[in-house]
C-alpha positions as a printed NumPy array, in Angstrom:
array([[-118.998, -195.679,   24.051],
       [-116.573, -196.509,   26.813],
       [-115.374, -200.07 ,   27.25 ],
       [-114.927, -200.887,   30.907],
       [-114.913, -204.034,   32.995],
       [-116.783, -205.44 ,   35.96 ],
       [-114.659, -208.028,   37.752],
       [-112.653, -208.372,   34.553],
       [-115.693, -208.945,   32.323],
       [-116.221, -206.346,   29.572],
       [-119.216, -204.01 ,   29.716],
       [-120.063, -200.916,   27.693],
       [-121.558, -197.534,   28.419],
       [-124.036, -195.647,   26.238],
       [-121.45 , -193.052,   25.301],
       [-118.39 , -191.194,   26.494],
       [-117.746, -188.572,   29.136],
       [-117.864, -184.931,   27.999],
       [-114.519, -183.834,   26.576],
       [-112.138, -181.684,   28.589],
       [-112.533, -178.06 ,   27.522],
       [-116.196, -178.403,   26.524],
       [-119.259, -177.075,   28.295],
       [-120.769, -179.735,   30.55 ],
       [-124.372, -180.73 ,   29.852],
       [-126.713, -178.856,   32.211],
       [-128.829, -181.742,   33.367],
       [-131.616, -182.142,   35.886],
       [-130.916, -184.224,   38.979],
       [-133.156, -185.203,   41.885],
       [-131.982, -184.345,   45.385],
       [-132.489, -186.257,   48.597],
       [-135.429, -183.92 ,   49.284],
       [-137.03 , -185.158,   46.001],
       [-136.687, -181.68 ,   44.448],
       [-135.295, -181.478,   40.936],
       [-132.301, -179.224,   40.433],
       [-130.267, -178.167,   37.409],
       [-126.55 , -178.764,   37.668],
       [-125.897, -175.115,   36.735],
       [-127.763, -173.932,   39.836],
       [-124.994, -175.278,   42.081],
       [-122.362, -172.535,   42.365],
       [-118.598, -172.826,   42.343],
       [-116.284, -175.518,   41.085],
       [-117.893, -178.924,   41.057],
       [-116.598, -182.466,   41.358],
       [-119.083, -184.985,   39.987],
       [-118.483, -188.309,   41.723],
       [-120.471, -190.748,   39.581],
       [-120.99 , -194.362,   40.673],
       [-123.269, -197.428,   40.349],
       [-124.737, -197.731,   43.872],
       [-124.171, -196.189,   47.279],
       [-124.701, -199.622,   48.818],
       [-121.398, -201.041,   47.578],
       [-118.045, -200.737,   49.304],
       [-116.095, -198.861,   46.629],
       [-118.947, -196.429,   45.959],
       [-119.295, -195.693,   49.665],
       [-115.534, -195.171,   49.93 ],
       [-115.515, -192.687,   47.054],
       [-118.327, -190.686,   48.665],
       [-116.488, -190.576,   52.008],
       [-113.156, -189.709,   50.401],
       [-114.443, -186.904,   48.185],
       [-116.537, -185.538,   51.073],
       [-113.376, -185.246,   53.145],
       [-110.771, -184.221,   50.573],
       [-112.457, -182.069,   47.945],
       [-114.509, -179.99 ,   50.329],
       [-111.317, -178.874,   52.094],
       [-110.705, -176.697,   49.034],
       [-112.435, -173.305,   48.8  ],
       [-115.379, -172.776,   46.467],
       [-115.753, -176.497,   45.661],
       [-118.898, -178.603,   45.835],
       [-118.801, -182.374,   45.579],
       [-121.847, -183.786,   43.824],
       [-122.441, -187.518,   44.214],
       [-124.553, -188.923,   41.387],
       [-126.017, -192.409,   40.984],
       [-129.223, -194.133,   40.   ],
       [-129.932, -194.876,   43.652],
       [-133.245, -193.539,   44.845],
       [-132.956, -190.309,   46.855],
       [-134.078, -192.221,   49.972],
       [-131.026, -194.521,   49.826],
       [-128.663, -191.595,   49.298],
       [-130.219, -189.699,   52.217],
       [-130.005, -192.77 ,   54.482],
       [-126.347, -193.381,   53.678],
       [-125.258, -189.761,   53.975],
       [-127.124, -189.348,   57.26 ],
       [-125.618, -192.495,   58.759],
       [-122.113, -191.595,   57.552],
       [-122.216, -187.893,   58.464],
       [-121.756, -186.803,   54.837],
       [-122.67 , -183.148,   55.266],
       [-120.313, -181.287,   52.943],
       [-121.12 , -183.117,   49.698],
       [-124.451, -183.064,   47.871],
       [-126.075, -186.279,   46.642],
       [-128.39 , -186.61 ,   43.683],
       [-130.214, -189.339,   41.819],
       [-130.501, -189.487,   38.068],
       [-133.607, -191.661,   38.199],
       [-135.918, -188.967,   36.721],
       [-133.609, -187.447,   34.131],
       [-131.159, -188.146,   31.359],
       [-127.906, -187.553,   33.229],
       [-126.556, -190.995,   32.299],
       [-127.155, -190.446,   28.608],
       [-125.874, -186.853,   28.589],
       [-122.677, -187.819,   30.438],
       [-122.228, -191.171,   28.672],
       [-122.147, -193.212,   31.888],
       [-125.198, -195.477,   31.655],
       [-124.057, -199.093,   31.549],
       [-125.6  , -200.91 ,   28.572],
       [-124.99 , -204.552,   29.41 ],
       [-124.055, -207.005,   32.136],
       [-125.342, -207.269,   35.677],
       [-125.258, -203.507,   36.29 ],
       [-127.108, -202.546,   33.087],
       [-129.062, -199.334,   33.612],
       [-126.818, -198.102,   36.442],
       [-123.964, -195.618,   36.049],
       [-120.326, -196.481,   35.553],
       [-117.731, -195.175,   37.979],
       [-116.462, -191.837,   36.708],
       [-115.326, -188.405,   37.833],
       [-115.937, -185.094,   36.066],
       [-114.481, -181.827,   37.388],
       [-116.128, -178.56 ,   36.32 ],
       [-115.061, -174.954,   36.77 ],
       [-117.39 , -172.217,   38.047],
       [-118.9  , -171.792,   34.574],
       [-119.52 , -175.469,   33.853],
       [-116.454, -176.011,   31.658],
       [-115.021, -179.529,   31.913],
       [-111.551, -179.437,   33.514],
       [-110.986, -183.168,   34.045],
       [-112.642, -186.504,   33.372],
       [-111.916, -190.045,   34.397],
       [-113.833, -193.088,   33.249],
       [-112.6  , -195.652,   35.754],
       [-111.68 , -198.714,   33.654],
       [-112.688, -201.359,   36.234],
       [-115.939, -200.651,   38.064],
       [-114.591, -202.19 ,   41.275],
       [-111.647, -199.763,   41.325],
       [-111.573, -196.402,   43.114],
       [-111.132, -193.25 ,   41.044],
       [-107.86 , -191.343,   40.982],
       [-108.703, -188.771,   43.652],
       [-105.366, -186.977,   43.344],
       [-105.743, -186.401,   39.584],
       [-109.245, -184.973,   40.005],
       [-108.363, -182.768,   42.966],
       [-105.253, -181.435,   41.224],
       [-107.551, -179.743,   38.673],
       [-109.189, -177.651,   41.374]])
């Protein structure tokens, strides 16, 4: 399990991110249209931008930043994943003009457990930690980052360099 902090206070996740070089778990996610979709059905290289809630400043910033920067690269899809309900993700992306990235909720599946990002304790228990996973076209893990402080932005440059 990963040991991270929230405003300097320690919290733990249920597990760890998939290891670089391994095959990523092919999980089910729920889209903003309420349809369930397997991760493997999304073609190309994928950047999984994982976060606690779209309604927080740092989470919103990461969605905007990855939407702008990662989708400038060919054959790349940004996939935003949180425990937010699909309605909240759709509202935010519509209001912000997030049209290049896809947004999914893990509320009906086991994404958090499979990717080791479900927070076990503290005020955000049950939500996802802030993390980034980069996958190649075949679902092989190229890069992971478990952000050590939930209120901190991910290292966009490190993730995008793997594409």
